[in-house]
Amino acid sequence: MAYSFDFGLVVSGEYGEWLRQGLLTTLHISAISIVGSLLLGTLVAVLRLSRIKPLVWGSAAFTEFFRNTPLLVQIFFWYFGSYSVLPDFVNEWLYKRDFEFAAGVIALTVYTAAFIAEDIRSGVFAIPKTQLEASRATGLSFLQAMRYVILPQAFRIIIPPLISQFLNLVKNSSLVMAVGVMELTYMARQIEAYTFHGLEAFTVSTLMYLSISLVISFAVNMYNKRVLKIAPR
Amino acid sequence: MRWDVVVNNLQYFLLGAWPNGELGGLAMTILLAVGGIFGAFWLGLVVGLFRMSRSGWLRWSAFVYIEIIRGTPLLMVIFWFYFLAPALLGHSLPGSYSALCALIVFTSAYIAEIVRAGVISLPKGQMEAARSTGLTRGQAMRHVILPQALFNMIPSFVNQFVSLTKDTSLAFIIGVNELTKTATQVNNRTMNAPTEIFIAIALLYFVICYVLTAFSRRLEKKLARYQARGR
């Protein structure tokens, strides 16, 4: 059986609109999760670097647990099982909104935060220890020293691995289709189910993912070449 | 909390319907993971060597392969194998085969980059010395460079193995009866203990992956002493 390609079908009209909507949802969920995971990841990393033992253990357990379980299982957990671990008012607030989308955002944020926390920690370790000692000696508290001296330098070093985490997040956002968020992969799947022209839909959506990835990784390479070369060590 | 649901279905989570029906659950996850890493290692090694070859078009095609695969979500690669097989072969493949192929192809691109990094990090003199004793480039690669480079790469391979183990959960999307699928099945049937079921499943994955991660961390420390490095 010869397969006849019909790209016109998926780039225009109703199905083209589906893919466009899907791409927007992918970008939307990725953008929210990127901001969330950066904040949560920084918090977890700072807690793990603190000297208060329960906080150190707690954040270490957080990182190890979320890094070593599949994202898909985490998505299902937040979607099906979160109501019994989240407080009631949060559940009510979530149910009034798009619950699939919220579960997806929470899962992507928490999962990526665990990886980002590790990146930030390794960035902080790359800063000479005397920096922290010197800033503590000038009278800054631990948090002030982190905020004004250590983290700004660490972030500069870890921008490339951070961005590749964000890139992974964009790719991982395809998994939220499993709970019915209508993002790019979901739409491609949907077009396949309606028209049996899945190959075109998957080609176009693969190209969309690919162009996001390539643009970002090109930018990272430029950053590596231009900025990191002149960064003081 | 209703942990009895988890306890009652534990055998189903671990083995699927086996011995009365098809093998599934955690056993299927492990089969996919082991098959995936075995295939991805060899394919990745070949692609990595192509990436460093002196023939321009081999190098270029390996580069394109790596960039395309790494820029695409695994789920897309799985769908490609799932929907392309009927168009190419005329009949559909069982889900587990398409998932395995997708896992191998996807992971091989990452392995290829690990191989390349491992070879590049060796001192350049190794290749020069090997060539000057009369070995061809291929022989030098096989007998001198790769044994050292692969040894240095063991921790990275273990990390990739951990990701692959987690990634097998995506086979669920095309209906393979692995651990995640058994969890959703039991959840749909019982409807009263989703939190417990998914925590239990996450813990099963966690145990495997954490053991591997801890092993890789220990290995990294141990190997650091013997590592041959550039600079």
mmCIF file with all atom_site columns, N, CA and C in Angstrom, chain A residues 82-110:
data_model
loop_
_atom_site.group_PDB
_atom_site.id
_atom_site.type_symbol
_atom_site.label_atom_id
_atom_site.label_alt_id
_atom_site.label_comp_id
_atom_site.label_asym_id
_atom_site.label_entity_id
_atom_site.label_seq_id
_atom_site.pdbx_PDB_ins_code
_atom_site.Cartn_x
_atom_site.Cartn_y
_atom_site.Cartn_z
_atom_site.occupancy
_atom_site.B_iso_or_equiv
_atom_site.pdbx_formal_charge
_atom_site.auth_seq_id
_atom_site.auth_comp_id
_atom_site.auth_asym_id
_atom_site.auth_atom_id
_atom_site.pdbx_PDB_model_num
ATOM 1  N N  . SER A 1 82  ? -3.244  13.903 43.624 1.00 0.00 ? 82  SER A N  1
ATOM 2  C CA . SER A 1 82  ? -2.769  15.039 44.416 1.00 0.00 ? 82  SER A CA 1
ATOM 3  C C  . SER A 1 82  ? -3.802  15.512 45.429 1.00 0.00 ? 82  SER A C  1
ATOM 4  N N  . TYR A 1 83  ? -5.085  15.194 45.202 1.00 0.00 ? 83  TYR A N  1
ATOM 5  C CA . TYR A 1 83  ? -6.106  15.782 46.080 1.00 0.00 ? 83  TYR A CA 1
ATOM 6  C C  . TYR A 1 83  ? -5.905  15.373 47.533 1.00 0.00 ? 83  TYR A C  1
ATOM 7  N N  . SER A 1 84  ? -5.309  14.186 47.751 1.00 0.00 ? 84  SER A N  1
ATOM 8  C CA . SER A 1 84  ? -5.187  13.775 49.153 1.00 0.00 ? 84  SER A CA 1
ATOM 9  C C  . SER A 1 84  ? -3.897  14.277 49.800 1.00 0.00 ? 84  SER A C  1
ATOM 10 N N  . VAL A 1 85  ? -2.977  14.851 49.023 1.00 0.00 ? 85  VAL A N  1
ATOM 11 C CA . VAL A 1 85  ? -1.779  15.411 49.661 1.00 0.00 ? 85  VAL A CA 1
ATOM 12 C C  . VAL A 1 85  ? -1.787  16.941 49.676 1.00 0.00 ? 85  VAL A C  1
ATOM 13 N N  . LEU A 1 86  ? -2.587  17.575 48.790 1.00 0.00 ? 86  LEU A N  1
ATOM 14 C CA . LEU A 1 86  ? -2.636  19.032 48.784 1.00 0.00 ? 86  LEU A CA 1
ATOM 15 C C  . LEU A 1 86  ? -3.720  19.511 49.748 1.00 0.00 ? 86  LEU A C  1
ATOM 16 N N  . PRO A 1 87  ? -3.541  20.690 50.339 1.00 0.00 ? 87  PRO A N  1
ATOM 17 C CA . PRO A 1 87  ? -4.596  21.221 51.209 1.00 0.00 ? 87  PRO A CA 1
ATOM 18 C C  . PRO A 1 87  ? -5.877  21.519 50.418 1.00 0.00 ? 87  PRO A C  1
ATOM 19 N N  . ASP A 1 88  ? -7.018  21.474 51.122 1.00 0.00 ? 88  ASP A N  1
ATOM 20 C CA . ASP A 1 88  ? -8.323  21.594 50.452 1.00 0.00 ? 88  ASP A CA 1
ATOM 21 C C  . ASP A 1 88  ? -8.487  22.873 49.640 1.00 0.00 ? 88  ASP A C  1
ATOM 22 N N  . PHE A 1 89  ? -8.010  24.001 50.226 1.00 0.00 ? 89  PHE A N  1
ATOM 23 C CA . PHE A 1 89  ? -8.266  25.252 49.503 1.00 0.00 ? 89  PHE A CA 1
ATOM 24 C C  . PHE A 1 89  ? -7.492  25.297 48.188 1.00 0.00 ? 89  PHE A C  1
ATOM 25 N N  . VAL A 1 90  ? -6.317  24.636 48.166 1.00 0.00 ? 90  VAL A N  1
ATOM 26 C CA . VAL A 1 90  ? -5.557  24.571 46.905 1.00 0.00 ? 90  VAL A CA 1
ATOM 27 C C  . VAL A 1 90  ? -6.327  23.733 45.894 1.00 0.00 ? 90  VAL A C  1
ATOM 28 N N  . ASN A 1 91  ? -6.857  22.573 46.352 1.00 0.00 ? 91  ASN A N  1
ATOM 29 C CA . ASN A 1 91  ? -7.630  21.717 45.457 1.00 0.00 ? 91  ASN A CA 1
ATOM 30 C C  . ASN A 1 91  ? -8.814  22.462 44.856 1.00 0.00 ? 91  ASN A C  1
ATOM 31 N N  . GLU A 1 92  ? -9.551  23.182 45.719 1.00 0.00 ? 92  GLU A N  1
ATOM 32 C CA . GLU A 1 92  ? -10.726 23.902 45.231 1.00 0.00 ? 92  GLU A CA 1
ATOM 33 C C  . GLU A 1 92  ? -10.325 24.931 44.183 1.00 0.00 ? 92  GLU A C  1
ATOM 34 N N  . TRP A 1 93  ? -9.237  25.640 44.497 1.00 0.00 ? 93  TRP A N  1
ATOM 35 C CA . TRP A 1 93  ? -8.751  26.671 43.577 1.00 0.00 ? 93  TRP A CA 1
ATOM 36 C C  . TRP A 1 93  ? -8.378  26.050 42.238 1.00 0.00 ? 93  TRP A C  1
ATOM 37 N N  . LEU A 1 94  ? -7.736  24.859 42.305 1.00 0.00 ? 94  LEU A N  1
ATOM 38 C CA . LEU A 1 94  ? -7.290  24.191 41.078 1.00 0.00 ? 94  LEU A CA 1
ATOM 39 C C  . LEU A 1 94  ? -8.477  23.676 40.270 1.00 0.00 ? 94  LEU A C  1
ATOM 40 N N  . TYR A 1 95  ? -9.476  23.109 40.945 1.00 0.00 ? 95  TYR A N  1
ATOM 41 C CA . TYR A 1 95  ? -10.599 22.524 40.215 1.00 0.00 ? 95  TYR A CA 1
ATOM 42 C C  . TYR A 1 95  ? -11.396 23.579 39.467 1.00 0.00 ? 95  TYR A C  1
ATOM 43 N N  . LYS A 1 96  ? -11.371 24.814 39.990 1.00 0.00 ? 96  LYS A N  1
ATOM 44 C CA . LYS A 1 96  ? -12.111 25.866 39.306 1.00 0.00 ? 96  LYS A CA 1
ATOM 45 C C  . LYS A 1 96  ? -11.433 26.242 38.002 1.00 0.00 ? 96  LYS A C  1
ATOM 46 N N  . ARG A 1 97  ? -10.147 25.921 37.898 1.00 0.00 ? 97  ARG A N  1
ATOM 47 C CA . ARG A 1 97  ? -9.411  26.249 36.685 1.00 0.00 ? 97  ARG A CA 1
ATOM 48 C C  . ARG A 1 97  ? -9.227  25.001 35.832 1.00 0.00 ? 97  ARG A C  1
ATOM 49 N N  . ASP A 1 98  ? -8.300  25.102 34.891 1.00 0.00 ? 98  ASP A N  1
ATOM 50 C CA . ASP A 1 98  ? -8.016  23.972 34.015 1.00 0.00 ? 98  ASP A CA 1
ATOM 51 C C  . ASP A 1 98  ? -7.144  22.986 34.788 1.00 0.00 ? 98  ASP A C  1
ATOM 52 N N  . PHE A 1 99  ? -7.765  21.917 35.326 1.00 0.00 ? 99  PHE A N  1
ATOM 53 C CA . PHE A 1 99  ? -7.026  21.063 36.246 1.00 0.00 ? 99  PHE A CA 1
ATOM 54 C C  . PHE A 1 99  ? -5.927  20.270 35.540 1.00 0.00 ? 99  PHE A C  1
ATOM 55 N N  . GLU A 1 100 ? -6.186  19.804 34.285 1.00 0.00 ? 100 GLU A N  1
ATOM 56 C CA . GLU A 1 100 ? -5.165  19.067 33.539 1.00 0.00 ? 100 GLU A CA 1
ATOM 57 C C  . GLU A 1 100 ? -3.918  19.928 33.384 1.00 0.00 ? 100 GLU A C  1
ATOM 58 N N  . PHE A 1 101 ? -4.168  21.166 32.963 1.00 0.00 ? 101 PHE A N  1
ATOM 59 C CA . PHE A 1 101 ? -3.057  22.096 32.733 1.00 0.00 ? 101 PHE A CA 1
ATOM 60 C C  . PHE A 1 101 ? -2.280  22.316 34.031 1.00 0.00 ? 101 PHE A C  1
ATOM 61 N N  . ALA A 1 102 ? -3.014  22.516 35.137 1.00 0.00 ? 102 ALA A N  1
ATOM 62 C CA . ALA A 1 102 ? -2.352  22.773 36.423 1.00 0.00 ? 102 ALA A CA 1
ATOM 63 C C  . ALA A 1 102 ? -1.525  21.574 36.856 1.00 0.00 ? 102 ALA A C  1
ATOM 64 N N  . ALA A 1 103 ? -2.087  20.356 36.709 1.00 0.00 ? 103 ALA A N  1
ATOM 65 C CA . ALA A 1 103 ? -1.339  19.154 37.089 1.00 0.00 ? 103 ALA A CA 1
ATOM 66 C C  . ALA A 1 103 ? -0.067  19.045 36.250 1.00 0.00 ? 103 ALA A C  1
ATOM 67 N N  . GLY A 1 104 ? -0.193  19.372 34.953 1.00 0.00 ? 104 GLY A N  1
ATOM 68 C CA . GLY A 1 104 ? 0.972   19.335 34.075 1.00 0.00 ? 104 GLY A CA 1
ATOM 69 C C  . GLY A 1 104 ? 2.037   20.326 34.516 1.00 0.00 ? 104 GLY A C  1
ATOM 70 N N  . VAL A 1 105 ? 1.599   21.546 34.825 1.00 0.00 ? 105 VAL A N  1
ATOM 71 C CA . VAL A 1 105 ? 2.554   22.575 35.255 1.00 0.00 ? 105 VAL A CA 1
ATOM 72 C C  . VAL A 1 105 ? 3.257   22.151 36.542 1.00 0.00 ? 105 VAL A C  1
ATOM 73 N N  . ILE A 1 106 ? 2.482   21.639 37.501 1.00 0.00 ? 106 ILE A N  1
ATOM 74 C CA . ILE A 1 106 ? 3.088   21.238 38.781 1.00 0.00 ? 106 ILE A CA 1
ATOM 75 C C  . ILE A 1 106 ? 4.122   20.136 38.539 1.00 0.00 ? 106 ILE A C  1
ATOM 76 N N  . ALA A 1 107 ? 3.733   19.121 37.752 1.00 0.00 ? 107 ALA A N  1
ATOM 77 C CA . ALA A 1 107 ? 4.643   17.998 37.513 1.00 0.00 ? 107 ALA A CA 1
ATOM 78 C C  . ALA A 1 107 ? 5.923   18.464 36.834 1.00 0.00 ? 107 ALA A C  1
ATOM 79 N N  . LEU A 1 108 ? 5.780   19.244 35.753 1.00 0.00 ? 108 LEU A N  1
ATOM 80 C CA . LEU A 1 108 ? 6.968   19.713 35.013 1.00 0.00 ? 108 LEU A CA 1
ATOM 81 C C  . LEU A 1 108 ? 7.842   20.580 35.913 1.00 0.00 ? 108 LEU A C  1
ATOM 82 N N  . THR A 1 109 ? 7.204   21.449 36.712 1.00 0.00 ? 109 THR A N  1
ATOM 83 C CA . THR A 1 109 ? 7.957   22.360 37.575 1.00 0.00 ? 109 THR A CA 1
ATOM 84 C C  . THR A 1 109 ? 8.764   21.596 38.612 1.00 0.00 ? 109 THR A C  1
ATOM 85 N N  . VAL A 1 110 ? 8.097   20.663 39.301 1.00 0.00 ? 110 VAL A N  1
ATOM 86 C CA . VAL A 1 110 ? 8.774   19.948 40.386 1.00 0.00 ? 110 VAL A CA 1
ATOM 87 C C  . VAL A 1 110 ? 9.894   19.068 39.821 1.00 0.00 ? 110 VAL A C  1
#
